[in-house]
Coordinates of C-alpha atoms in Angstrom, one line a residue:
X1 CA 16.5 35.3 -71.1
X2 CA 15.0 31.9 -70.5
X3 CA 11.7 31.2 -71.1
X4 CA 8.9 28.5 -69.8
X5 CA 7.7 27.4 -72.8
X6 CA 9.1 27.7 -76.4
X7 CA 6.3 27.6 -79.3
X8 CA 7.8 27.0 -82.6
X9 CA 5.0 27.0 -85.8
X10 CA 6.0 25.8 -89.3
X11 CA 3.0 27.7 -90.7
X12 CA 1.3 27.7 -94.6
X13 CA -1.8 29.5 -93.6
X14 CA -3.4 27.1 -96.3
X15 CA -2.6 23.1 -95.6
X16 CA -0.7 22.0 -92.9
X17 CA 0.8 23.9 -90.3
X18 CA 2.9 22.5 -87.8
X19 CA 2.9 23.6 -84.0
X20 CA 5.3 21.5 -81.3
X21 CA 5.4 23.4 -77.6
X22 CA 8.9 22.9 -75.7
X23 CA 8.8 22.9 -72.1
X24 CA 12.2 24.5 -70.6
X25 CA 11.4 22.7 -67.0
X26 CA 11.0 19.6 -68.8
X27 CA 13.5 19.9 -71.8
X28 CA 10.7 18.1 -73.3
X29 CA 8.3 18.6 -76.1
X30 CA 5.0 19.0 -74.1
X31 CA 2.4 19.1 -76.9
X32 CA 2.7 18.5 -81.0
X33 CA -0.2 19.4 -83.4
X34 CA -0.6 19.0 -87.2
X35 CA -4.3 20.7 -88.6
X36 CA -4.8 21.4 -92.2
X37 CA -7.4 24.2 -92.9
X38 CA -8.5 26.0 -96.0
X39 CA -8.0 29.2 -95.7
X40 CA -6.4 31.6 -93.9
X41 CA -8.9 32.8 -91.7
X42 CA -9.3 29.5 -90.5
X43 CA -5.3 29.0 -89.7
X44 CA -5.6 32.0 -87.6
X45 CA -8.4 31.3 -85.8
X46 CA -7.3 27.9 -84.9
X47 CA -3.8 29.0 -83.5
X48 CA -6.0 31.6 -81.6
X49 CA -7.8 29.4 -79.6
X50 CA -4.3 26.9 -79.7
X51 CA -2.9 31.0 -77.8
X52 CA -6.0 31.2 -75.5
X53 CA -5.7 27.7 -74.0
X54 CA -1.8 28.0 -73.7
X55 CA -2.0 31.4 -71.8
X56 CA -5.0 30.4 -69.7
X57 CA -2.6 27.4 -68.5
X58 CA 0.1 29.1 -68.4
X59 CA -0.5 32.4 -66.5
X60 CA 2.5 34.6 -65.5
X61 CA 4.9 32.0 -67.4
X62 CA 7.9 33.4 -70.5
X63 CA 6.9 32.6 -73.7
X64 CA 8.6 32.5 -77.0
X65 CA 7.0 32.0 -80.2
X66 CA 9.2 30.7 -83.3
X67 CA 7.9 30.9 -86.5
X68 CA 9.5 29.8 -89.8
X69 CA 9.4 32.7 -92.3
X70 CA 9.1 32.0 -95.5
X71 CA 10.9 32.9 -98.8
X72 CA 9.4 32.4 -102.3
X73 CA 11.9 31.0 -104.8
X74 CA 11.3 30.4 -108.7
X75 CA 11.8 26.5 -107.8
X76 CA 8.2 26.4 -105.4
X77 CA 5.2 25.8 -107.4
X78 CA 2.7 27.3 -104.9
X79 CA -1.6 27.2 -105.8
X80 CA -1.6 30.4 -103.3
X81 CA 1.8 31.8 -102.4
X82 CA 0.3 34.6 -100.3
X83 CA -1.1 32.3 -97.6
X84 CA 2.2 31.7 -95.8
X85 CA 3.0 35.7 -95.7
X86 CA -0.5 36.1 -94.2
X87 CA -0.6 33.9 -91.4
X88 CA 3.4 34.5 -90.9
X89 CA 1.8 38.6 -90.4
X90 CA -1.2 37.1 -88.4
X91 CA 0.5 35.5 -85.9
X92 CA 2.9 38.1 -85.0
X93 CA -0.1 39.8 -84.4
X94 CA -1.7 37.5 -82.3
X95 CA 2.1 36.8 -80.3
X96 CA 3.1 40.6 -79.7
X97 CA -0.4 42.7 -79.9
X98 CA -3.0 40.2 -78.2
X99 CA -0.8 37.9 -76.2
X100 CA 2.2 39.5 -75.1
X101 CA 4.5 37.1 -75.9
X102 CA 8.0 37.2 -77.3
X103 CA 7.7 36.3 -81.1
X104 CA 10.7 35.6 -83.3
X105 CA 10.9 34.5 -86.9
X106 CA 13.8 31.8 -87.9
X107 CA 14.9 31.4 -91.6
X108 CA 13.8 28.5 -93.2
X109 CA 17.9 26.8 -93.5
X110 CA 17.9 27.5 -89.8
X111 CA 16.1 23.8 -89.7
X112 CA 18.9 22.1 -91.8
X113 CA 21.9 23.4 -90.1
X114 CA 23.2 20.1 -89.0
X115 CA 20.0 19.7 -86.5
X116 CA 18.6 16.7 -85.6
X117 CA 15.5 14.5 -86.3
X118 CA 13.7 14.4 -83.0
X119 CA 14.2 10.8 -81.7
X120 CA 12.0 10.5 -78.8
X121 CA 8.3 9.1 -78.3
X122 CA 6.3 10.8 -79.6
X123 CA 5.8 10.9 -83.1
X124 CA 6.0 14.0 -85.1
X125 CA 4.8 14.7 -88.6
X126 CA 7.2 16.3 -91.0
X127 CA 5.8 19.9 -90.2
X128 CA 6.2 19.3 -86.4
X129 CA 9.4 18.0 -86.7
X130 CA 10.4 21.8 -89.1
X131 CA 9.1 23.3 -86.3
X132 CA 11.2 21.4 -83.6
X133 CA 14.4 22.0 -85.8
X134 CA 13.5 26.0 -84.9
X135 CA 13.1 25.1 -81.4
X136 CA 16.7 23.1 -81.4
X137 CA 18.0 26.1 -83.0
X138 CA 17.1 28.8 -80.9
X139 CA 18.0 26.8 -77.8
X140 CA 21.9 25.9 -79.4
X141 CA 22.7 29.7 -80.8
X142 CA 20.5 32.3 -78.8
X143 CA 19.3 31.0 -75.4
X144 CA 21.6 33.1 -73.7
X145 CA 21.5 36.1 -75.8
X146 CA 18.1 37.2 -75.2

């Protein structure tokens, strides 16, 4: 199935979450965004109104939304380790139930699976680049399959 736009999100619900959008007419990245917030509410509400804008923009177009899931290991020292679960559960939400859009959730060594840095112009911070990797993932081992 090929889609318009491909949204990948390296989210923490608390700190900085990473959003790049994809353009498949392009084979461009088409818009990056770091924000740091406080607290989970605010992450969601944020990528709400990041949603809104994109489907008001974007009527009729296939969307995909890639999100980075997130493991806990013994190594992570985490302040508040249930932020990432709840915005991961937020924005499937907010993809599937309020938005209709395809939603899909990448493993986190999906980024380092030989993937390259994005070498373009634009600049990305290191949570927009995590989210990128997903993107560059998706299109090499699924584009086809869905």
């Amino acid at each position: 199935m090929q889609y318009d736009l491909i949204i990948g999100i390296d989210p923490t619900g608390i700190g900085n979450n990473g959003m790049v959008i994809y353009s498949s007419e392009t084979n461009n990245i088409t818009f990056n965004e770091t924000f740091k917030t406080k607290t989970v509410l605010e992450s969601k509400n944020i990528y709400k109104e990041y949603f809104k804008l994109i489907k008001k923009q974007f009527i009729n177009q296939k969307i995909l939304v890639i999100v980075e899931n997130f493991f806990l290991s013994s190594k992570q020292l985490l302040t508040n380790p249930l932020a990432t679960p709840k915005i991961i559960g937020a924005l499937m939400v907010l993809v599937e139930d309020v938005m209709n859009w395809d939603y899909l959730e990448s493993e986190p060594k999906n980024k380092t699976n030989n993937l390259e840095n994005y070498k373009g112009n634009i600049k990305l911070t290191k949570h927009e680049q995590d989210a990128y990797k997903h993107i560059q993932y998706y299109l090499r081992n699924y584009k086809n399959e869905r």
